[in-house]
mmCIF file of C-alpha atoms in Angstrom:
data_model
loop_
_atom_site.group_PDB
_atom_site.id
_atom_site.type_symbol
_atom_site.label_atom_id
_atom_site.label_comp_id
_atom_site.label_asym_id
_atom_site.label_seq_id
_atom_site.Cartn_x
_atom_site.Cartn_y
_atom_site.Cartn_z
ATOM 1 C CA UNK T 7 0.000 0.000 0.000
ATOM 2 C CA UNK T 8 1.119 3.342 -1.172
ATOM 3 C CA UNK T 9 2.313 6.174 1.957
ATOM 4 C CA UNK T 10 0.900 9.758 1.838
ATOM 5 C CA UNK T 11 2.813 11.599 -0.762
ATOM 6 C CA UNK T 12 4.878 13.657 1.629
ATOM 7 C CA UNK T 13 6.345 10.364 3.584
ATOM 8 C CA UNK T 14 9.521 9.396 3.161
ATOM 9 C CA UNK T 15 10.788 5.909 4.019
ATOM 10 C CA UNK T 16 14.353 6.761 5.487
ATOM 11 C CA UNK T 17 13.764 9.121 8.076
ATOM 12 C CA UNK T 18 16.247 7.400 10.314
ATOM 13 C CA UNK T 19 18.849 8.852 7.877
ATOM 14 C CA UNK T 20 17.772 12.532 8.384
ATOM 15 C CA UNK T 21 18.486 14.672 11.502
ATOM 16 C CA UNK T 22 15.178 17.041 12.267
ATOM 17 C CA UNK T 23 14.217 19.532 12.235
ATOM 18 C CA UNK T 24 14.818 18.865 8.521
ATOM 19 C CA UNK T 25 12.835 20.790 5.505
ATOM 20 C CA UNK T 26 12.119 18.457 2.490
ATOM 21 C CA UNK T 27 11.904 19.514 -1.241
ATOM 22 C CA UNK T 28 10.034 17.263 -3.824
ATOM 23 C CA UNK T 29 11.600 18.003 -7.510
ATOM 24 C CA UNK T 30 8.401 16.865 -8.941
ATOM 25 C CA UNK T 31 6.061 19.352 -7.440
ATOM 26 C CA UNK T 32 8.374 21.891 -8.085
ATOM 27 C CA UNK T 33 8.591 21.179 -11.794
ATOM 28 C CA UNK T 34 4.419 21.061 -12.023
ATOM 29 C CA UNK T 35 4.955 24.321 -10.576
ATOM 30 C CA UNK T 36 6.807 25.884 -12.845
ATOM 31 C CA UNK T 37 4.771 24.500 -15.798
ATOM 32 C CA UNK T 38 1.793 25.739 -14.233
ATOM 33 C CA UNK T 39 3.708 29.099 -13.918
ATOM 34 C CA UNK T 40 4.308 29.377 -17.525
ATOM 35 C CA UNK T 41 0.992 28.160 -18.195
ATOM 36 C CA UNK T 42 -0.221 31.065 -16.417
ATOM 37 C CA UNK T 43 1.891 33.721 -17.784
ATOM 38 C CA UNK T 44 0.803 32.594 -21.888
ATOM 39 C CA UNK T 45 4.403 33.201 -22.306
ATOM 40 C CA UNK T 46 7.684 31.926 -20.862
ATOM 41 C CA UNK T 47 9.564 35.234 -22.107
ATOM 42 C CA UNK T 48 7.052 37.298 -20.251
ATOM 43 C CA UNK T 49 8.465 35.411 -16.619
ATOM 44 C CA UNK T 50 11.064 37.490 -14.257
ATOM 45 C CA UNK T 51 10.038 34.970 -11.069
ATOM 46 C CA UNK T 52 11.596 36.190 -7.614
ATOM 47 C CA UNK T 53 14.124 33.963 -6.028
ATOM 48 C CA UNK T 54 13.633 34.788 -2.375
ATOM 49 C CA UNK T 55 11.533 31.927 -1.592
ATOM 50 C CA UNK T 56 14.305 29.013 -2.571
ATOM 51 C CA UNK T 57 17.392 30.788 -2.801
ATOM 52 C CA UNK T 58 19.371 28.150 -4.640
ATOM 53 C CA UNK T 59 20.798 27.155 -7.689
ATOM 54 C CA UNK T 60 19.165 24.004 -8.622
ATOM 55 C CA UNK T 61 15.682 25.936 -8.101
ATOM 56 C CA UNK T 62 17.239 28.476 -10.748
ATOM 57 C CA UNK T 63 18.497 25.869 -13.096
ATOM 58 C CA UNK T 64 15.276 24.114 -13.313
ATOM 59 C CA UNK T 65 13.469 27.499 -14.384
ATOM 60 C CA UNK T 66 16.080 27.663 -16.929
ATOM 61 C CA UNK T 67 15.843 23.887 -18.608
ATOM 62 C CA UNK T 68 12.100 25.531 -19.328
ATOM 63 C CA UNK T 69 13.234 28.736 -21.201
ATOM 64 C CA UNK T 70 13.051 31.243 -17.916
ATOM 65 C CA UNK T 71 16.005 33.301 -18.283
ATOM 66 C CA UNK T 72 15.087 36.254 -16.200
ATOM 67 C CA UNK T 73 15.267 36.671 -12.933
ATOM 68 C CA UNK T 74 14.226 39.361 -9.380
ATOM 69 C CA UNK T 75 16.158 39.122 -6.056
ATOM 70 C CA UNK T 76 16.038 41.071 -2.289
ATOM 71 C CA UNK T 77 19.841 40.828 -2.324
ATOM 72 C CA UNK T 78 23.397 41.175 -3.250
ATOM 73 C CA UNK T 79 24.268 37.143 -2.463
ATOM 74 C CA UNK T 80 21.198 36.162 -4.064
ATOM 75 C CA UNK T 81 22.299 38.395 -7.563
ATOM 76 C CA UNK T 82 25.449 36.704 -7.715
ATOM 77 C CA UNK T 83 23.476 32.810 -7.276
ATOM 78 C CA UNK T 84 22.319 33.661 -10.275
ATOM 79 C CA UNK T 85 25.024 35.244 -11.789
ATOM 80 C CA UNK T 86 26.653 31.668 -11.058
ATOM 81 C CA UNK T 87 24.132 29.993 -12.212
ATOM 82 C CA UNK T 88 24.476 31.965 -16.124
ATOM 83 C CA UNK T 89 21.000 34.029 -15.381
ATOM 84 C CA UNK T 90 20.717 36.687 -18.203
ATOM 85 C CA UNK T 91 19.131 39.196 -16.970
ATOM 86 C CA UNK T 92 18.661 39.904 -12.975
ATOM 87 C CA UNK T 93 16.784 42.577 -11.108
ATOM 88 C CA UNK T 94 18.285 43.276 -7.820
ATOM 89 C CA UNK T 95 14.717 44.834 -6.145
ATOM 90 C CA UNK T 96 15.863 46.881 -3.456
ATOM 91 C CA UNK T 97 16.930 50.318 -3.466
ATOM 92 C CA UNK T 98 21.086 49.947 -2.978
ATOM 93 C CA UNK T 99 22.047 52.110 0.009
ATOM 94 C CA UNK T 100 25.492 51.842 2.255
ATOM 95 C CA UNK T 101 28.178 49.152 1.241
ATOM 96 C CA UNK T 102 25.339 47.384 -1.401
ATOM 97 C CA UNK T 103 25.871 50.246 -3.944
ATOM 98 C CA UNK T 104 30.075 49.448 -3.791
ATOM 99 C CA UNK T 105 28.551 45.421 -3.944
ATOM 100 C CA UNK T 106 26.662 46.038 -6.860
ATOM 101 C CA UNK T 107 28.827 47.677 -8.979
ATOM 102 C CA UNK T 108 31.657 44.958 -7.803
ATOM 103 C CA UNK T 109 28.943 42.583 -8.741
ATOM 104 C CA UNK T 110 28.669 43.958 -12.568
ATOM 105 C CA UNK T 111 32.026 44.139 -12.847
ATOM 106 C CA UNK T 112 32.595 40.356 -11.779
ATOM 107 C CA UNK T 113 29.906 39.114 -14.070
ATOM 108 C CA UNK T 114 29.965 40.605 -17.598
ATOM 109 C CA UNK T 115 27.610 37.937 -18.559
ATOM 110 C CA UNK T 116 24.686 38.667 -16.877
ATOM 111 C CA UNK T 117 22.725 42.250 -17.001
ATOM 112 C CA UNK T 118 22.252 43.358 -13.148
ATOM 113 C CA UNK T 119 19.419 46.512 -12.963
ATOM 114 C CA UNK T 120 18.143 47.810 -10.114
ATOM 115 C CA UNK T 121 15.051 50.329 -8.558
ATOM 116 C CA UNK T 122 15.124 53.858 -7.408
ATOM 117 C CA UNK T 123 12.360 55.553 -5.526
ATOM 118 C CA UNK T 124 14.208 58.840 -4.472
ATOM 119 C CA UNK T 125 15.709 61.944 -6.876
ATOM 120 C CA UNK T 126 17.994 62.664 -4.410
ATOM 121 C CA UNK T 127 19.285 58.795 -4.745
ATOM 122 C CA UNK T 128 19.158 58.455 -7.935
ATOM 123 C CA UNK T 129 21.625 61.533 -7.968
ATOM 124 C CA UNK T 130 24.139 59.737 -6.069
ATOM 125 C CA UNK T 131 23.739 56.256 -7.753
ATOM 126 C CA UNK T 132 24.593 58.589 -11.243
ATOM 127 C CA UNK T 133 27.587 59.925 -9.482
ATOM 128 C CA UNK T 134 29.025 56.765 -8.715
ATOM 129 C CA UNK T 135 27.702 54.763 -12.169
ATOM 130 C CA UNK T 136 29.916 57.318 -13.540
ATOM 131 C CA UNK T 137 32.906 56.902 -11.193
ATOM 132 C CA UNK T 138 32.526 53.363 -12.466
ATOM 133 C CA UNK T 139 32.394 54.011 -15.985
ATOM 134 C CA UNK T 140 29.414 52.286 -16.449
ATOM 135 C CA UNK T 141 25.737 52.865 -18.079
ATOM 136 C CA UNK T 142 23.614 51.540 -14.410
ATOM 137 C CA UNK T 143 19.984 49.662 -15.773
ATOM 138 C CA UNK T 144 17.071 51.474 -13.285
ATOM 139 C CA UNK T 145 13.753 50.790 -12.711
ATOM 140 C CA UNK T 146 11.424 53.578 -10.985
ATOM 141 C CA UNK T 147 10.102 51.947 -8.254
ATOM 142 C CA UNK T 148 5.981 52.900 -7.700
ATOM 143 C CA UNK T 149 4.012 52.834 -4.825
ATOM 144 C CA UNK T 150 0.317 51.857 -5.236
ATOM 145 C CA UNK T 151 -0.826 51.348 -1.453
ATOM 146 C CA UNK T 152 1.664 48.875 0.411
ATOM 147 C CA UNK T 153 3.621 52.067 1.491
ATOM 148 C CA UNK T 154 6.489 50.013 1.679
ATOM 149 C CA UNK T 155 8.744 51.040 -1.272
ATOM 150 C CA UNK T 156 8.231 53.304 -3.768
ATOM 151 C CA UNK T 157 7.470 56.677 -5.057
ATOM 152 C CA UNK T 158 3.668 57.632 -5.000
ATOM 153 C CA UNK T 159 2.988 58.268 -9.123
ATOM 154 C CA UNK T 160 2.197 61.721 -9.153
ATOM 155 C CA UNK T 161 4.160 64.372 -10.497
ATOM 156 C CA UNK T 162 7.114 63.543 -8.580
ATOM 157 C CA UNK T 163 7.181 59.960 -10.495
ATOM 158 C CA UNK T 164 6.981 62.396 -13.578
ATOM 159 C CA UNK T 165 10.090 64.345 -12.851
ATOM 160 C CA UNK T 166 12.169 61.242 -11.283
ATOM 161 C CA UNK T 167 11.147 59.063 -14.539
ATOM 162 C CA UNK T 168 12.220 61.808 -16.470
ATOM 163 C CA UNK T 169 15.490 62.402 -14.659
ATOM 164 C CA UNK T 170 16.382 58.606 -15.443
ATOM 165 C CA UNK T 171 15.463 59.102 -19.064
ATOM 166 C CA UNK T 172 17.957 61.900 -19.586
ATOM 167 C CA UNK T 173 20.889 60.915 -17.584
ATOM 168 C CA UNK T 174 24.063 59.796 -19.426
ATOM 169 C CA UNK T 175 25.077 57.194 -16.585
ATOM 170 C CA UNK T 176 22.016 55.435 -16.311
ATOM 171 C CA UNK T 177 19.305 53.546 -18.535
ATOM 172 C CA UNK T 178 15.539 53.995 -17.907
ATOM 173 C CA UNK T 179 14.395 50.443 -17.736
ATOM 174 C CA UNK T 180 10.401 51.279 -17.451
ATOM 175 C CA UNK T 181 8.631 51.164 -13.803
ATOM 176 C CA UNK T 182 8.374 48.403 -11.260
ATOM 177 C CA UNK T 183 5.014 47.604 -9.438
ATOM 178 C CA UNK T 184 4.314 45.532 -6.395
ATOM 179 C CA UNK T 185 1.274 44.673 -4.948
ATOM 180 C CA UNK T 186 1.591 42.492 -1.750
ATOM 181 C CA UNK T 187 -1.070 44.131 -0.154
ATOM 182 C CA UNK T 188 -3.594 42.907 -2.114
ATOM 183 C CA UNK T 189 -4.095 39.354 -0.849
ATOM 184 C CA UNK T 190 -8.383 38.618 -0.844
ATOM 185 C CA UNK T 191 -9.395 35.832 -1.099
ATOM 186 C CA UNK T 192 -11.873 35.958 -3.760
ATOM 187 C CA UNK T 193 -10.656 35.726 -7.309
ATOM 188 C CA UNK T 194 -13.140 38.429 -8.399
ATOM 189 C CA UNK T 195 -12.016 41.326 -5.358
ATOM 190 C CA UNK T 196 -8.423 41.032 -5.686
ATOM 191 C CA UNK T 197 -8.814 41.935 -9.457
ATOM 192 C CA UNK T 198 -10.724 45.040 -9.082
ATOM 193 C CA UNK T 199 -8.479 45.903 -6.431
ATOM 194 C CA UNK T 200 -5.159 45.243 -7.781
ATOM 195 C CA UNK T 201 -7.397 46.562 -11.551
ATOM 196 C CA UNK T 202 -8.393 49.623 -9.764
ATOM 197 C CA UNK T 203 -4.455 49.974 -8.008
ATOM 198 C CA UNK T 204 -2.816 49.408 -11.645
ATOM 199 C CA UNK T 205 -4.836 52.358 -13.050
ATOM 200 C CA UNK T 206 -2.487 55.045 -11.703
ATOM 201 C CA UNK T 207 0.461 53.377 -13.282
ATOM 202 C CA UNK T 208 -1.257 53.302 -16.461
ATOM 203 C CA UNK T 209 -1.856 56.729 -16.344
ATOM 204 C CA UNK T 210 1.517 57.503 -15.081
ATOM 205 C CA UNK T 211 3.015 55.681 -18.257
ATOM 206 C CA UNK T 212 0.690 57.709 -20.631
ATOM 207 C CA UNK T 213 1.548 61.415 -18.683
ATOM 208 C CA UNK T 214 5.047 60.577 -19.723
ATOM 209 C CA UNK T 215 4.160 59.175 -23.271
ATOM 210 C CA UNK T 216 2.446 62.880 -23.860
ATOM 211 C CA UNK T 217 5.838 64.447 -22.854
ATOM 212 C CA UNK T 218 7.580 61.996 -25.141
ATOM 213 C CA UNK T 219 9.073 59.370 -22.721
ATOM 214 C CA UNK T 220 8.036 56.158 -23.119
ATOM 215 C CA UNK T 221 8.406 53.585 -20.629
ATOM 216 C CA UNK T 222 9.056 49.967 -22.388
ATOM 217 C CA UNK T 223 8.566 47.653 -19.657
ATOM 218 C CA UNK T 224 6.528 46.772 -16.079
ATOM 219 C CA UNK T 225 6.945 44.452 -13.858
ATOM 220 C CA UNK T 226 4.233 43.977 -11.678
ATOM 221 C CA UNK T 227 2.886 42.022 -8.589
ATOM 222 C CA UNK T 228 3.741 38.814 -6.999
ATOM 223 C CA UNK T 229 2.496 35.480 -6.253
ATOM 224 C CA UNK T 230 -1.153 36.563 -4.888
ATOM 225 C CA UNK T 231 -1.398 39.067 -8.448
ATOM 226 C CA UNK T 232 0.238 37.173 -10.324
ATOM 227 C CA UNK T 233 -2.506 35.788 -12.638
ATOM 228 C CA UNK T 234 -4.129 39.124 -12.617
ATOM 229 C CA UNK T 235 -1.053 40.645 -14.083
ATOM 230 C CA UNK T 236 -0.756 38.207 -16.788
ATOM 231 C CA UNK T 237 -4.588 39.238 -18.199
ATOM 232 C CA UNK T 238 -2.976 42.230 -19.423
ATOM 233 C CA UNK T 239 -0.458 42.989 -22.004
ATOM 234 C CA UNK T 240 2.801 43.907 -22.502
ATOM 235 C CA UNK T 241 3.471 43.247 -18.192
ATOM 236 C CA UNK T 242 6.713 41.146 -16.634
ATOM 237 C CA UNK T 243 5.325 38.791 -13.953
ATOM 238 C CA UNK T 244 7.579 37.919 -10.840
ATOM 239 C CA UNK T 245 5.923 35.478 -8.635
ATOM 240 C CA UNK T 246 8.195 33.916 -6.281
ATOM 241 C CA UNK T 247 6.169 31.692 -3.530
ATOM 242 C CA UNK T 248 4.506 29.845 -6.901
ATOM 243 C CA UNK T 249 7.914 27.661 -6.616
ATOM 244 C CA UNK T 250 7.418 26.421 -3.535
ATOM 245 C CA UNK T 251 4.226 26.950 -2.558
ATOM 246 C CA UNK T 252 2.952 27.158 1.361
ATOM 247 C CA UNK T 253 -0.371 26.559 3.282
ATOM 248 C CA UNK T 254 -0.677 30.591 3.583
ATOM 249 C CA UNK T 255 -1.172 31.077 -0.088
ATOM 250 C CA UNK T 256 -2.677 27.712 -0.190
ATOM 251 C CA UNK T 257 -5.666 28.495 1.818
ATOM 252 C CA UNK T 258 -6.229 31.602 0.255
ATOM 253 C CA UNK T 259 -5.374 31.481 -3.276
ATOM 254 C CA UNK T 260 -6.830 27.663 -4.726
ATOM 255 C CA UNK T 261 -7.634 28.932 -7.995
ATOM 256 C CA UNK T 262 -3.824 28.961 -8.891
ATOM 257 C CA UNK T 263 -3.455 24.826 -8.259
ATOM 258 C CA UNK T 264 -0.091 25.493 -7.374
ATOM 259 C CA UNK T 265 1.449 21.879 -5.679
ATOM 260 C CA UNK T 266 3.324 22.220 -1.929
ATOM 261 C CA UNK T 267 6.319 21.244 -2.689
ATOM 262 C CA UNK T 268 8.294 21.605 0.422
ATOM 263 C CA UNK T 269 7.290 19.844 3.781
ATOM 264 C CA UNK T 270 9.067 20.309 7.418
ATOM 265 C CA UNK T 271 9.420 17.349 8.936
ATOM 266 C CA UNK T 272 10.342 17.030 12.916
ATOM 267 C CA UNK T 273 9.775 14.414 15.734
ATOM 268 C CA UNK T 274 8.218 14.153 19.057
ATOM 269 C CA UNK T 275 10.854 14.702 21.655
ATOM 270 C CA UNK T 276 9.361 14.752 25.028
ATOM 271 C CA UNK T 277 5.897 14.080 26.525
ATOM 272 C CA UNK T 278 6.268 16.359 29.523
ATOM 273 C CA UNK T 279 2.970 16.320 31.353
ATOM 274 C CA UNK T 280 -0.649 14.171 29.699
ATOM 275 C CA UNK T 281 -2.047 15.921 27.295
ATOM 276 C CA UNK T 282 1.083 17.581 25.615
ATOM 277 C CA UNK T 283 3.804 16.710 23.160
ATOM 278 C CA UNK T 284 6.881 18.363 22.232
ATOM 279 C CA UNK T 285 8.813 18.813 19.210
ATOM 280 C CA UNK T 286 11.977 19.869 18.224
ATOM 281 C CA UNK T 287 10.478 22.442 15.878
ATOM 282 C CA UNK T 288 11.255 25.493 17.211
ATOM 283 C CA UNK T 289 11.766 29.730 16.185
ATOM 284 C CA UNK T 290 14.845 28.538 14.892
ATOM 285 C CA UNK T 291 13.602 26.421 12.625
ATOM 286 C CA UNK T 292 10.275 27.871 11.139
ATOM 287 C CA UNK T 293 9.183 31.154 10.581
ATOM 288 C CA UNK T 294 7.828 32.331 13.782
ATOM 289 C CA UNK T 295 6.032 36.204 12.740
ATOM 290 C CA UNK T 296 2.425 34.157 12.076
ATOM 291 C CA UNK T 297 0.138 33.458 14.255
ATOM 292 C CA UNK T 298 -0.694 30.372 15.524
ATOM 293 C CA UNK T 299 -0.863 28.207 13.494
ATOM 294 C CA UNK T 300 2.405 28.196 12.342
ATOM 295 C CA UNK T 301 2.165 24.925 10.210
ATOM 296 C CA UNK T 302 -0.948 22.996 8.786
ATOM 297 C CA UNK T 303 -0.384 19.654 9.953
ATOM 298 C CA UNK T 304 -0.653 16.387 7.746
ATOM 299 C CA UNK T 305 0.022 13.770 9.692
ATOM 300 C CA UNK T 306 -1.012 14.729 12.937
ATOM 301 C CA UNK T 307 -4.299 16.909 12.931
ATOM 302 C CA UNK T 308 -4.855 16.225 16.253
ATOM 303 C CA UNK T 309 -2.560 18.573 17.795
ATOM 304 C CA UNK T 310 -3.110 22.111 19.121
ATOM 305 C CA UNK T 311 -0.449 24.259 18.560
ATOM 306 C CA UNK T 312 0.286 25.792 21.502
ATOM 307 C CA UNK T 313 3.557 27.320 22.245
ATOM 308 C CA UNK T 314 7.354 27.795 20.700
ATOM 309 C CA UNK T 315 10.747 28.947 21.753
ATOM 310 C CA UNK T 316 13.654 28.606 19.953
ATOM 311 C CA UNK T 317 14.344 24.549 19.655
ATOM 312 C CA UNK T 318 10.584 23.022 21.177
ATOM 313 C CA UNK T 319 7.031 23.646 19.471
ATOM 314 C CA UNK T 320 4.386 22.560 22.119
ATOM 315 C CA UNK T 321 1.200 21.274 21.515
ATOM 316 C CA UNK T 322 -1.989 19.840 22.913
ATOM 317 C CA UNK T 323 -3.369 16.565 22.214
ATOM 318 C CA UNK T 324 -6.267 14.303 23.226
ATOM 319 C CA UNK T 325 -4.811 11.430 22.011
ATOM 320 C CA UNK T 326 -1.381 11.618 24.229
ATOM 321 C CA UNK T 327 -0.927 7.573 24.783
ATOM 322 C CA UNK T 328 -0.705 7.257 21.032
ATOM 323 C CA UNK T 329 2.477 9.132 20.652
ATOM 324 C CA UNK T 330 5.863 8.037 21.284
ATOM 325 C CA UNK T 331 9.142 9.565 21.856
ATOM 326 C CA UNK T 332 10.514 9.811 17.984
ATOM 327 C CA UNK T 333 7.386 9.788 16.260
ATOM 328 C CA UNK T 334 7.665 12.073 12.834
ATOM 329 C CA UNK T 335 5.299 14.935 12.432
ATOM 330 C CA UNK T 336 5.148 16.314 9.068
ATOM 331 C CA UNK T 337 3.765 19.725 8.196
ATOM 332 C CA UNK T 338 3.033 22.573 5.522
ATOM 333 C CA UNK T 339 4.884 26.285 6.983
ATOM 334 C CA UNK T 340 2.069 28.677 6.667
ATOM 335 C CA UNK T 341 4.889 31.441 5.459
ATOM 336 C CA UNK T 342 7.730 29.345 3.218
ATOM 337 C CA UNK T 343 9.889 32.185 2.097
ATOM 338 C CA UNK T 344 11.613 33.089 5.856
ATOM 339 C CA UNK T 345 11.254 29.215 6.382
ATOM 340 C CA UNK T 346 13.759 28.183 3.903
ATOM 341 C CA UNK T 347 16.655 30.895 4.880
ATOM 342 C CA UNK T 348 16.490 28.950 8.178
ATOM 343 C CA UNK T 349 18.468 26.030 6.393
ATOM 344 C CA UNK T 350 21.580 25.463 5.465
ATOM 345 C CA UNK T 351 20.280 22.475 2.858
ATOM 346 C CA UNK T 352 17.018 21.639 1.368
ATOM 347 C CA UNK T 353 16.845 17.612 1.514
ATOM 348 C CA UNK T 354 15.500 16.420 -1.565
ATOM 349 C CA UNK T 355 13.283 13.602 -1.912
ATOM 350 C CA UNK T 356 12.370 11.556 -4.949
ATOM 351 C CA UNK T 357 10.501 7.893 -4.806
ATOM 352 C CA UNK T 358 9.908 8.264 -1.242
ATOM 353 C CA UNK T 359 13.404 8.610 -0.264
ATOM 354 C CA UNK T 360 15.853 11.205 0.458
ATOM 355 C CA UNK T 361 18.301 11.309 -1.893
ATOM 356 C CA UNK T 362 20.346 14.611 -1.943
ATOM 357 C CA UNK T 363 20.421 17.818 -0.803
ATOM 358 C CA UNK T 364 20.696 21.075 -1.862
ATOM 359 C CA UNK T 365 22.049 24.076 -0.624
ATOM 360 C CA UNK T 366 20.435 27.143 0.177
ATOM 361 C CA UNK T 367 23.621 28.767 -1.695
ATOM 362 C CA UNK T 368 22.040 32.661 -0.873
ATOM 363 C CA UNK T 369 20.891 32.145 2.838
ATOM 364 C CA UNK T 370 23.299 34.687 4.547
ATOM 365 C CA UNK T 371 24.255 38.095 3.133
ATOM 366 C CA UNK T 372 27.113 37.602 1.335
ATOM 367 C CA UNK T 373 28.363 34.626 -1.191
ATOM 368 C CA UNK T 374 31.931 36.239 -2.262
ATOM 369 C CA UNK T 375 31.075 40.008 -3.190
#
């Protein structure tokens, strides 16, 4: 009789907490990714959820040659990994402008760009672009209501886009638009919303077209707008969760039939009074900002997630003989992307079986540069 599809059949060989990786799911993933997109060319997926190089070079067997990042170390993965064309989407400040500029110099063969949301910083980023001798790629970075990032697009978008446009040292790329506030539910709301959100950058892009600057290119949303973005024309779509998948996104976004394709696994290690179990899935070893509860459970829906620290998750059961000292839980993270940096490998698992493992190659800040 066949297991559960997340089981594997040589635990004894792994230490926990471990986080497993299923090649399989990840490759229906990125099918379905492309499938959603229409077109393989119009992909620029995020690599903050995975950060690693067999993740990258799997998107590549299937044409995906584009690529976003957070950071420096997870530029130059794919740098090593031959990626064309890589957005680093953060605005460089402090040592990461010297990094970046290292970073171009180091890999000819790959086209680094990165965002600007400030006049002022786009000043200084010219300054030193020409110090370098080099032509930097910039996107303008636009805010449309996560007030994270980003310049409101008003007139002051105007006059920054424009500054790009004209400036010697540095190539207008077109704007970049993210939308991780919108996150309802229902199909239907989160397109008006993120419909409603994407107006302003339309009209942005056509206030500049009547002053004679066009802007070529947007890249817009993530996973949860992702297949709202790719309705329209003529948009760059960079999901990055879609790889990996989590119970989070799960729960709220079905309609993508996206595959979880990376499970924590852990074991019982203590039973300290009846009625609760311990586990040696702690802080340390899961992403511990959500609410409880942290993980959906699959093999163990009994317990009540009660309580973590840094190595012990605690939990209430009402079936406390049945558990012994050892026994595996397996579960889904309910946020993936701060999950994986907690791991120095992924463990891969194909047949039922760990096989390999891979290494989260852009985990810390720095890989050489």
């Amino acid at each position: 009789m066949e297991g559960n599809w997340y089981e594997i059949q040589n635990d004894h060989e792994i230490a926990t907490p471990a986080l497993l990786v299923y090649p399989d799911r990840i490759t229906y993933n990125i099918k379905r990714m492309i499938e959603i997109a229409g077109d393989v060319n119009r992909l620029r997926p995020h690599v903050k959820t995975y950060k690693n190089a067999e993740i990258i070079r799997m998107q590549q067997a299937y044409g995906i040659h584009k690529f976003k990042c957070a950071t420096i170390a997870e530029a130059e993965l794919l740098a090593q990994c031959m990626a064309g064309d890589v957005l680093i989407a953060m605005q460089l400040v402090g040592q990461n402008v010297t990094r970046f500029y290292e970073l171009v110099k180091t890999y000819p063969e790959t086209r680094f760009s990165t965002l600007v949301d400030d006049l002022g910083h786009a000043k200084l980023l010219s300054d030193i672009s020409c110090q370098n001798g080099l032509i930097t790629p910039m996107w303008l970075d636009i805010n449309v209501g996560m007030n994270r990032t980003g310049i409101i697009p008003d007139k002051s978008a105007q006059e920054l886009y424009k500054y790009l446009s004209v400036n010697k040292h540095i190539q207008a790329m077109g704007f970049h638009v993210y939308d991780g506030h919108l996150r309802d539910s229902d199909f239907e709301q989160r397109k008006n919303q993120c419909d409603a959100s994407f107006g302003s950058v339309l009209q942005l892009k056509e206030d500049l077209s009547a002053q004679g600057i066009n802007v070529d290119t947007i890249i817009a949303g993530g996973s949860p707008s992702f297949p709202i973005h790719a309705l329209r024309k003529d948009v760059e779509l960079s999901p990055g969760t879609v790889l990996l998948w989590d119970a989070g996104y799960g729960k709220r976004f079905p309609e993508m039939d996206m595959q979880v394709a990376a499970v924590l696994i852990s074991r019982v290690l203590s039973k300290p009074v009846e009625g609760i179990i311990t586990s040696d899935l702690g802080h340390k070893s899961i992403a511990p900002e959500m609410n409880f509860p942290r993980i959906e459970l699959l093999n163990a829906k009994d317990l009540e997630q009660v309580s973590q620290s840094e190595e012990h998750f605690v939990f209430k059961t009402n079936q406390w003989e049945s558990y012994k000292i050892g026994d595996l839980i397996y579960g889904i993270p309910m946020h993936i992307c701060p999950t994986v940096a907690k791991y120095q490998y992924l463990q891969v698992v194909k047949s039922a079986k760990v096989v390999g493992r891979w290494k989260v190659g852009a985990r810390g800040q720095k890989i050489s540069i």
